[in-house]
Short mmCIF file of C-alpha atoms in Angstrom, two decimals:
data_model
loop_
_atom_site.label_atom_id
_atom_site.label_comp_id
_atom_site.label_asym_id
_atom_site.label_seq_id
_atom_site.Cartn_x
_atom_site.Cartn_y
_atom_site.Cartn_z
CA MET A 1 -4.66 18.18 11.20
CA ASP A 2 -6.26 14.58 10.86
CA THR A 3 -4.78 11.98 13.01
CA VAL A 4 -3.55 8.56 12.23
CA SER A 5 -4.11 5.64 14.56
CA GLY A 6 -2.57 2.16 14.77
CA THR A 7 0.71 1.12 15.10
CA CYS A 8 3.83 1.64 12.12
CA ASP A 9 7.60 0.66 12.91
CA ALA A 10 9.68 3.66 12.63
CA ARG A 11 11.67 1.88 9.69
CA PHE A 12 8.04 2.52 7.65
CA GLU A 13 7.44 5.93 8.92
CA ALA A 14 7.01 7.03 5.56
CA VAL A 15 4.21 4.93 4.88
CA GLN A 16 2.39 6.90 7.50
CA THR A 17 3.63 10.17 7.04
CA ALA A 18 2.04 9.84 3.32
CA LEU A 19 -1.14 8.95 4.74
CA GLU A 20 -1.18 11.97 7.29
CA ASP A 21 -0.24 14.35 4.46
CA ARG A 22 -3.15 13.25 2.07
CA LEU A 23 -5.63 13.47 5.04
CA ALA A 24 -4.66 16.87 6.05
CA SER A 25 -4.94 17.81 2.42
CA GLY A 26 -8.33 16.17 1.74
CA GLU A 27 -7.45 14.11 -0.66
CA GLU A 28 -8.50 11.34 1.55
CA LEU A 29 -11.52 10.98 3.24
CA GLY A 30 -10.77 7.94 5.05
CA ALA A 31 -8.40 4.90 4.63
CA SER A 32 -6.44 1.98 6.11
CA ILE A 33 -2.98 0.64 5.22
CA TYR A 34 -1.49 -2.43 6.40
CA VAL A 35 2.31 -3.77 5.64
CA ASP A 36 2.72 -7.35 6.69
CA VAL A 37 6.37 -8.45 6.29
CA ASP A 38 6.95 -12.56 7.18
CA GLY A 39 4.09 -12.25 9.56
CA GLU A 40 4.95 -8.79 11.19
CA ALA A 41 2.31 -6.04 11.06
CA VAL A 42 5.14 -3.40 10.60
CA VAL A 43 2.34 -0.89 9.59
CA ASP A 44 -1.32 -1.29 10.88
CA ILE A 45 -2.64 2.31 10.50
CA TRP A 46 -5.94 4.17 9.80
CA GLY A 47 -7.37 7.71 9.92
CA GLY A 48 -10.22 10.21 8.89
CA PHE A 49 -13.74 9.38 8.36
CA ARG A 50 -16.11 6.86 7.19
CA ASP A 51 -18.65 9.61 6.30
CA VAL A 52 -19.11 12.49 4.06
CA SER A 53 -20.08 14.64 6.78
CA ARG A 54 -17.12 13.67 8.95
CA SER A 55 -18.72 12.84 12.41
CA GLU A 56 -17.99 8.73 12.14
CA PRO A 57 -14.24 8.38 12.48
CA TRP A 58 -12.50 5.61 10.63
CA THR A 59 -11.52 2.65 12.79
CA ARG A 60 -9.53 -0.41 12.36
CA ASP A 61 -12.36 -2.45 11.88
CA THR A 62 -14.16 -0.13 9.39
CA LEU A 63 -15.18 -2.17 6.19
CA THR A 64 -14.98 -0.61 2.65
CA ASN A 65 -16.38 -2.40 -0.86
CA VAL A 66 -13.03 -2.67 -2.40
CA TRP A 67 -14.27 -3.40 -5.67
CA SER A 68 -11.83 -5.33 -7.99
CA THR A 69 -9.64 -6.05 -4.83
CA THR A 70 -12.12 -8.73 -4.51
CA LYS A 71 -10.63 -10.33 -7.25
CA ALA A 72 -7.55 -11.35 -5.62
CA VAL A 73 -9.34 -13.19 -3.38
CA THR A 74 -11.34 -14.83 -5.76
CA SER A 75 -8.03 -15.78 -7.32
CA LEU A 76 -6.53 -17.38 -4.35
CA ALA A 77 -9.75 -19.60 -4.02
CA ALA A 78 -8.96 -21.04 -7.52
CA LEU A 79 -5.46 -21.45 -6.74
CA VAL A 80 -6.08 -23.29 -3.59
CA LEU A 81 -8.25 -25.59 -5.73
CA ALA A 82 -5.50 -26.02 -8.15
CA ASP A 83 -3.27 -26.92 -4.84
CA TRP A 84 -5.85 -29.51 -3.87
CA GLY A 85 -5.79 -31.07 -7.23
CA LEU A 86 -9.80 -30.36 -7.79
CA LEU A 87 -8.89 -27.71 -10.69
CA ASP A 88 -6.27 -28.14 -13.20
CA VAL A 89 -5.77 -24.29 -14.60
CA HIS A 90 -4.43 -25.66 -17.99
CA ALA A 91 -7.20 -28.01 -18.69
CA PRO A 92 -10.27 -26.83 -20.49
CA VAL A 93 -13.28 -24.90 -18.42
CA SER A 94 -15.83 -27.46 -19.78
CA THR A 95 -13.70 -30.54 -17.84
CA TYR A 96 -15.57 -28.96 -14.78
CA TRP A 97 -18.62 -27.28 -16.51
CA PRO A 98 -19.78 -28.89 -19.78
CA GLU A 99 -22.39 -26.37 -20.54
CA PHE A 100 -19.52 -23.80 -20.99
CA ALA A 101 -18.19 -25.30 -23.92
CA ALA A 102 -21.16 -23.90 -25.85
CA ASN A 103 -20.64 -21.34 -28.92
CA ARG A 104 -17.04 -22.25 -29.87
CA LYS A 105 -15.74 -22.13 -26.06
CA GLU A 106 -14.68 -25.85 -25.76
CA CYS A 107 -10.94 -24.39 -25.83
CA VAL A 108 -11.04 -21.91 -23.19
CA LEU A 109 -9.14 -23.08 -20.58
CA VAL A 110 -9.19 -22.39 -16.95
CA ARG A 111 -6.02 -20.17 -17.10
CA HIS A 112 -7.71 -18.11 -19.82
CA VAL A 113 -10.28 -16.99 -17.01
CA LEU A 114 -7.75 -16.46 -14.50
CA SER A 115 -5.96 -14.13 -16.67
CA HIS A 116 -8.74 -12.19 -18.41
CA THR A 117 -8.03 -13.70 -21.59
CA SER A 118 -11.20 -16.20 -22.21
CA GLY A 119 -13.18 -13.84 -24.81
CA VAL A 120 -15.96 -13.66 -22.23
CA SER A 121 -15.57 -10.29 -20.40
CA GLY A 122 -19.06 -9.51 -19.71
CA TRP A 123 -22.53 -10.48 -20.43
CA GLU A 124 -24.46 -9.89 -24.02
CA SER A 125 -27.22 -6.82 -23.35
CA PRO A 126 -29.47 -6.52 -22.41
CA CYS A 127 -28.50 -7.33 -18.68
CA SER A 128 -29.37 -5.35 -15.56
CA LEU A 129 -27.53 -5.57 -12.18
CA GLU A 130 -30.43 -7.70 -11.02
CA ASP A 131 -29.52 -10.07 -13.27
CA ILE A 132 -26.21 -10.87 -12.19
CA TYR A 133 -27.51 -10.79 -8.75
CA ARG A 134 -28.75 -14.29 -9.38
CA THR A 135 -25.39 -15.81 -9.60
CA ASP A 136 -26.65 -19.41 -10.89
CA GLU A 137 -28.56 -18.01 -13.95
CA ALA A 138 -25.79 -15.37 -14.83
CA ALA A 139 -23.27 -17.97 -14.89
CA ALA A 140 -25.54 -19.78 -17.29
CA ARG A 141 -26.01 -16.94 -19.61
CA LEU A 142 -22.13 -16.69 -19.48
CA ALA A 143 -21.67 -20.31 -20.63
CA GLY A 144 -24.15 -20.08 -23.40
CA GLN A 145 -22.51 -16.98 -25.06
CA ALA A 146 -19.85 -16.65 -27.88
CA PRO A 147 -16.20 -15.29 -27.12
CA TRP A 148 -16.12 -11.82 -28.24
CA TRP A 149 -12.59 -12.32 -29.37
CA GLU A 150 -10.41 -15.04 -30.06
CA PRO A 151 -9.54 -16.92 -26.46
CA GLY A 152 -6.04 -16.70 -25.52
CA THR A 153 -4.93 -14.00 -27.73
CA ALA A 154 -5.36 -10.78 -25.97
CA SER A 155 -6.62 -9.80 -22.44
CA GLY A 156 -9.92 -8.19 -21.96
CA TYR A 157 -10.81 -7.40 -18.10
CA HIS A 158 -13.65 -9.46 -16.80
CA GLY A 159 -14.94 -6.55 -15.03
CA LEU A 160 -17.85 -7.73 -13.13
CA ASN A 161 -18.13 -11.51 -14.26
CA TYR A 162 -14.89 -12.89 -12.99
CA GLY A 163 -16.25 -14.28 -9.77
CA HIS A 164 -19.29 -15.75 -11.57
CA LEU A 165 -16.59 -17.73 -13.96
CA VAL A 166 -14.41 -18.57 -11.21
CA GLY A 167 -17.46 -19.21 -8.78
CA GLU A 168 -19.02 -21.56 -10.81
CA LEU A 169 -15.69 -23.45 -11.08
CA VAL A 170 -15.78 -23.44 -7.59
CA ARG A 171 -19.49 -24.78 -7.50
CA ARG A 172 -18.70 -27.32 -9.75
CA THR A 173 -15.43 -28.69 -7.81
CA THR A 174 -16.13 -28.41 -4.22
CA GLY A 175 -20.17 -27.93 -3.94
CA GLN A 176 -19.68 -24.70 -2.41
CA SER A 177 -20.71 -21.53 -3.57
CA LEU A 178 -17.69 -18.79 -3.87
CA ARG A 179 -19.08 -16.91 -0.85
CA SER A 180 -19.18 -19.93 1.39
CA PHE A 181 -15.78 -21.29 -0.15
CA VAL A 182 -13.80 -18.05 0.91
CA ALA A 183 -15.89 -17.98 4.44
CA THR A 184 -15.15 -21.18 5.48
CA GLU A 185 -11.74 -22.45 3.52
CA LEU A 186 -9.85 -18.68 3.61
CA ALA A 187 -11.29 -15.80 5.61
CA GLY A 188 -12.48 -18.10 8.51
CA PRO A 189 -9.37 -20.09 9.26
CA LEU A 190 -7.13 -17.39 8.89
CA GLY A 191 -9.01 -14.87 10.89
CA ALA A 192 -9.33 -12.39 8.19
CA ASP A 193 -11.98 -9.71 8.09
CA PHE A 194 -13.15 -9.94 4.81
CA GLN A 195 -16.36 -11.44 2.69
CA ILE A 196 -18.01 -11.34 -0.55
CA GLY A 197 -21.25 -9.17 -0.06
CA ALA A 198 -21.79 -7.96 3.51
CA ARG A 199 -23.76 -9.68 6.38
CA PRO A 200 -26.33 -7.41 7.47
CA GLU A 201 -25.01 -7.32 10.81
CA ASP A 202 -21.66 -5.79 9.53
CA TRP A 203 -23.39 -2.99 7.56
CA HIS A 204 -23.18 -0.38 10.33
CA ARG A 205 -19.19 -0.84 9.89
CA ILE A 206 -19.28 0.11 6.24
CA ALA A 207 -17.56 3.33 5.01
CA GLU A 208 -19.51 5.59 2.59
CA LEU A 209 -18.02 5.65 -0.67
CA VAL A 210 -17.44 9.11 -2.10
CA PRO A 211 -17.30 8.51 -6.04
CA PRO A 212 -14.81 10.28 -8.42
CA ALA A 213 -16.03 13.10 -10.80
CA ALA A 214 -17.84 11.44 -13.61
CA ASP A 215 -17.55 12.35 -17.60
CA PRO A 216 -21.35 11.97 -18.66
CA HIS A 217 -19.85 11.40 -22.28
CA ALA A 218 -17.04 8.91 -21.50
CA LEU A 219 -18.85 5.79 -23.50
CA ASP A 220 -19.68 8.08 -26.16
CA ALA A 221 -16.92 7.65 -28.36
CA LEU A 222 -16.54 3.82 -28.06
CA ASP A 223 -17.65 1.51 -30.47
CA PRO A 224 -20.72 -0.53 -29.30
CA LEU A 225 -19.66 -3.57 -30.68
CA SER A 226 -16.15 -3.44 -28.98
CA PRO A 227 -15.41 -5.66 -26.14
CA MET A 228 -14.77 -2.56 -24.11
CA TYR A 229 -18.16 -1.09 -24.34
CA LYS A 230 -20.01 -4.37 -24.02
CA THR A 231 -18.19 -5.08 -20.88
CA LEU A 232 -18.73 -1.63 -19.17
CA THR A 233 -22.26 -0.92 -19.97
CA SER A 234 -23.88 -4.62 -19.74
CA PRO A 235 -24.86 -4.20 -17.11
CA LEU A 236 -23.76 -0.55 -16.12
CA ALA A 237 -22.68 -0.01 -12.62
CA GLY A 238 -22.09 3.23 -11.02
CA PRO A 239 -20.38 3.75 -7.63
CA ASP A 240 -23.45 4.40 -5.75
CA VAL A 241 -24.50 0.77 -6.09
CA VAL A 242 -22.47 -0.19 -3.22
CA HIS A 243 -25.10 1.41 -0.77
CA THR A 244 -28.02 -0.62 -2.23
CA GLU A 245 -29.31 -3.69 -0.43
CA GLY A 246 -29.22 -5.87 -3.44
CA TRP A 247 -25.22 -5.11 -4.11
CA ARG A 248 -24.65 -5.91 -0.63
CA ARG A 249 -26.64 -8.99 -0.51
CA ALA A 250 -25.47 -10.72 -3.46
CA GLU A 251 -22.37 -12.67 -4.59
CA ILE A 252 -20.03 -10.47 -6.89
CA GLY A 253 -16.87 -12.37 -6.75
CA ALA A 254 -15.54 -9.76 -8.91
CA ALA A 255 -16.44 -6.32 -7.19
CA ASN A 256 -18.33 -6.69 -4.11
CA GLY A 257 -15.87 -7.64 -1.63
CA HIS A 258 -16.21 -5.79 1.78
CA ALA A 259 -12.91 -5.80 4.12
CA THR A 260 -10.46 -4.28 6.01
CA ALA A 261 -6.98 -3.40 4.78
CA ALA A 262 -5.61 -5.54 7.44
CA GLY A 263 -8.05 -8.55 6.09
CA ILE A 264 -6.93 -8.29 2.68
CA ALA A 265 -3.21 -8.55 3.75
CA ARG A 266 -3.72 -11.55 5.97
CA LEU A 267 -5.50 -13.64 3.11
CA LEU A 268 -3.04 -12.54 0.36
CA SER A 269 0.05 -13.01 2.47
CA VAL A 270 -0.22 -16.43 1.93
CA VAL A 271 1.18 -15.73 -1.44
CA SER A 272 4.02 -13.61 0.23
CA ARG A 273 4.85 -15.93 2.75
CA GLY A 274 5.06 -18.84 0.58
CA GLY A 275 1.85 -20.71 0.92
CA THR A 276 1.69 -21.30 4.71
CA VAL A 277 0.39 -18.43 7.16
CA ASP A 278 0.62 -19.20 10.93
CA GLY A 279 0.49 -23.10 10.31
CA HIS A 280 -2.23 -22.78 7.77
CA HIS A 281 -0.97 -24.42 4.62
CA LEU A 282 -3.17 -23.35 1.29
CA LEU A 283 -0.39 -23.12 -1.57
CA SER A 284 2.51 -25.40 -2.46
CA PRO A 285 5.55 -23.71 -4.06
CA GLU A 286 4.44 -25.21 -7.43
CA THR A 287 1.01 -23.59 -7.37
CA ILE A 288 2.55 -20.11 -6.53
CA ASP A 289 4.68 -20.54 -9.39
CA LEU A 290 1.80 -20.77 -11.80
CA ILE A 291 0.88 -17.15 -10.93
CA PHE A 292 3.99 -16.19 -12.86
CA GLU A 293 3.36 -17.78 -16.02
CA GLU A 294 2.78 -14.61 -18.05
CA GLN A 295 -0.47 -15.32 -20.15
CA ALA A 296 -0.68 -11.67 -21.71
CA PHE A 297 1.24 -8.46 -21.92
CA GLY A 298 -0.13 -5.58 -24.09
CA ASP A 299 -3.05 -3.48 -24.16
CA ASP A 300 -5.86 -4.69 -22.50
CA LEU A 301 -8.98 -4.64 -24.24
CA VAL A 302 -11.36 -3.35 -21.96
CA ILE A 303 -9.17 -1.30 -19.78
CA GLY A 304 -7.27 0.17 -22.55
CA VAL A 305 -3.77 0.04 -20.92
CA PRO A 306 -0.88 -2.10 -20.91
CA ILE A 307 -1.11 -4.73 -18.46
CA ARG A 308 1.14 -7.88 -17.82
CA TRP A 309 -1.17 -11.19 -16.68
CA GLY A 310 -0.06 -14.12 -14.97
CA ILE A 311 -2.49 -16.66 -13.76
CA GLY A 312 -5.03 -14.89 -11.09
CA PHE A 313 -3.02 -11.89 -10.64
CA ALA A 314 -0.96 -8.80 -12.60
CA LEU A 315 2.77 -8.97 -12.72
CA PRO A 316 5.22 -5.98 -12.74
CA GLU A 317 5.48 -3.82 -15.78
CA SER A 318 7.04 -0.20 -16.20
CA GLN A 319 3.97 1.31 -18.08
CA THR A 320 0.92 1.25 -15.83
CA PHE A 321 2.28 0.25 -12.46
CA PRO A 322 5.54 1.64 -12.20
CA TYR A 323 5.62 1.94 -8.68
CA ILE A 324 5.95 -1.94 -8.16
CA PRO A 325 9.38 -3.03 -9.10
CA GLN A 326 10.42 -5.72 -11.36
CA GLY A 327 10.75 -9.12 -9.94
CA ARG A 328 8.79 -11.82 -7.93
CA ARG A 329 5.59 -10.09 -7.34
CA CYS A 330 2.31 -9.64 -8.29
CA HIS A 331 -0.67 -7.53 -7.35
CA TRP A 332 -4.25 -6.50 -8.33
CA GLY A 333 -6.25 -3.36 -7.03
CA GLY A 334 -9.87 -2.11 -7.21
CA TRP A 335 -11.76 1.05 -8.61
CA GLY A 336 -10.77 4.31 -6.98
CA GLY A 337 -7.63 2.89 -5.68
CA SER A 338 -7.88 -0.13 -3.17
CA VAL A 339 -4.93 -2.26 -3.82
CA VAL A 340 -2.81 -5.88 -2.52
CA CYS A 341 0.45 -6.20 -3.46
CA MET A 342 2.37 -9.49 -2.65
CA ASP A 343 6.36 -9.42 -2.70
CA LEU A 344 7.75 -12.85 -2.31
CA GLU A 345 11.13 -11.66 -2.43
CA ARG A 346 10.53 -9.63 0.52
CA ARG A 347 7.78 -12.06 2.01
CA MET A 348 5.79 -8.66 2.09
CA THR A 349 2.17 -7.90 1.60
CA VAL A 350 0.92 -4.32 1.41
CA SER A 351 -3.02 -3.34 1.45
CA TYR A 352 -4.34 -0.23 1.27
CA THR A 353 -8.37 0.39 1.53
CA MET A 354 -10.32 4.15 1.47
CA ASN A 355 -13.85 5.51 0.68
CA LYS A 356 -12.81 8.49 -1.23
CA MET A 357 -12.06 6.92 -4.80
CA GLY A 358 -9.69 8.52 -6.98
CA ASP A 359 -9.62 8.99 -10.70
CA GLY A 360 -7.94 6.79 -13.02
CA VAL A 361 -8.58 3.69 -14.75
CA VAL A 362 -6.52 1.57 -12.76
CA GLY A 363 -5.11 2.77 -9.14
CA SER A 364 -4.65 6.22 -8.00
CA ASP A 365 -1.92 8.58 -7.16
CA ARG A 366 -2.54 8.03 -3.80
CA THR A 367 -2.08 4.04 -4.25
CA ALA A 368 1.07 4.69 -6.06
CA ALA A 369 2.49 7.06 -3.09
CA TYR A 370 1.78 4.31 -0.46
CA VAL A 371 3.20 1.59 -2.17
CA ALA A 372 6.28 3.04 -3.29
CA ALA A 373 6.53 4.81 0.42
CA ALA A 374 6.30 1.02 1.80
CA TYR A 375 9.21 0.06 -1.11
CA SER A 376 11.23 2.67 -0.20
CA SER A 377 10.83 1.79 3.65
CA ALA A 378 11.64 -2.08 2.91
CA ASP A 379 14.74 -1.29 0.88
CA SER A 380 16.01 0.61 3.73
CA ILE A 381 16.05 -2.22 6.00
#
């Protein structure tokens, strides 16, 4: 049986058991789970392997490309700017980025971007991965586009461009790139093992990603003019892109964050713990309240499943994420299953990273099992 290393409070034994079982069955290749309760690491475990040949054990400092869990940190960056008074989430994007008003986008608000309701969920075709690696040029392209639906009326997941949109707001208000801001103002001060992109000196720590089974005809039935098709195909990014130098060096604040589960939990525990972590104050209660202002609730135009969006994060609902209880909680995750959940009632943060991607549009059966185990354990305290 694959062993699990690290520490786990006896009260949260169900979380460790869930990981052990899935490593033993082969559902997992390698993974980490971290649960913080009001600053206490009640779960800090990892196990399995970071390569397909099973020659390199997963360690506490193993990094993975966490796909859209990156967006949780990008959202945190925007909320910190709001707390500093540099960014008003209810103001037009063009207040800070005048060029964005082009093509009838003068009424797009910052909160529309942060809730995936801006109408600008991707780039007009043709657009290649190399195009979006040129961050400034890619942002300028978005500024010039017309929205694909009426902003504010529905959500359409900003799959790869969320970080370009938020990142440009960061640059316009602070003079720093999103990558630099996260490193110097968030990850650095908190000692969190998280970075947008990956420094070459850390590449040896990155786990080999195992993609899910692909359906070569998955896009064939979609309307080429729909936001779903346009978002998913321009550019088309397959999972193997994470192993390339171009991807690792780029600033994709929507999808190329590299982190440990502990690093993600450390950063996002700022939300769960009321805005302050070990003396580092980042968010006021009023700014945290913004997260819970519902912006959209219904079938997402890009993902195609019901999602309830607050400002920056998804909020609990019973259909797509039934394993996250109702209440003052928020979350988001990445393609294949990585996740971070923030529970303000329990002051609990749950994070999970892995290298064997699960099937499904959002999350996986493993994601659900680990989060559910963390909640059942917390409820028994």
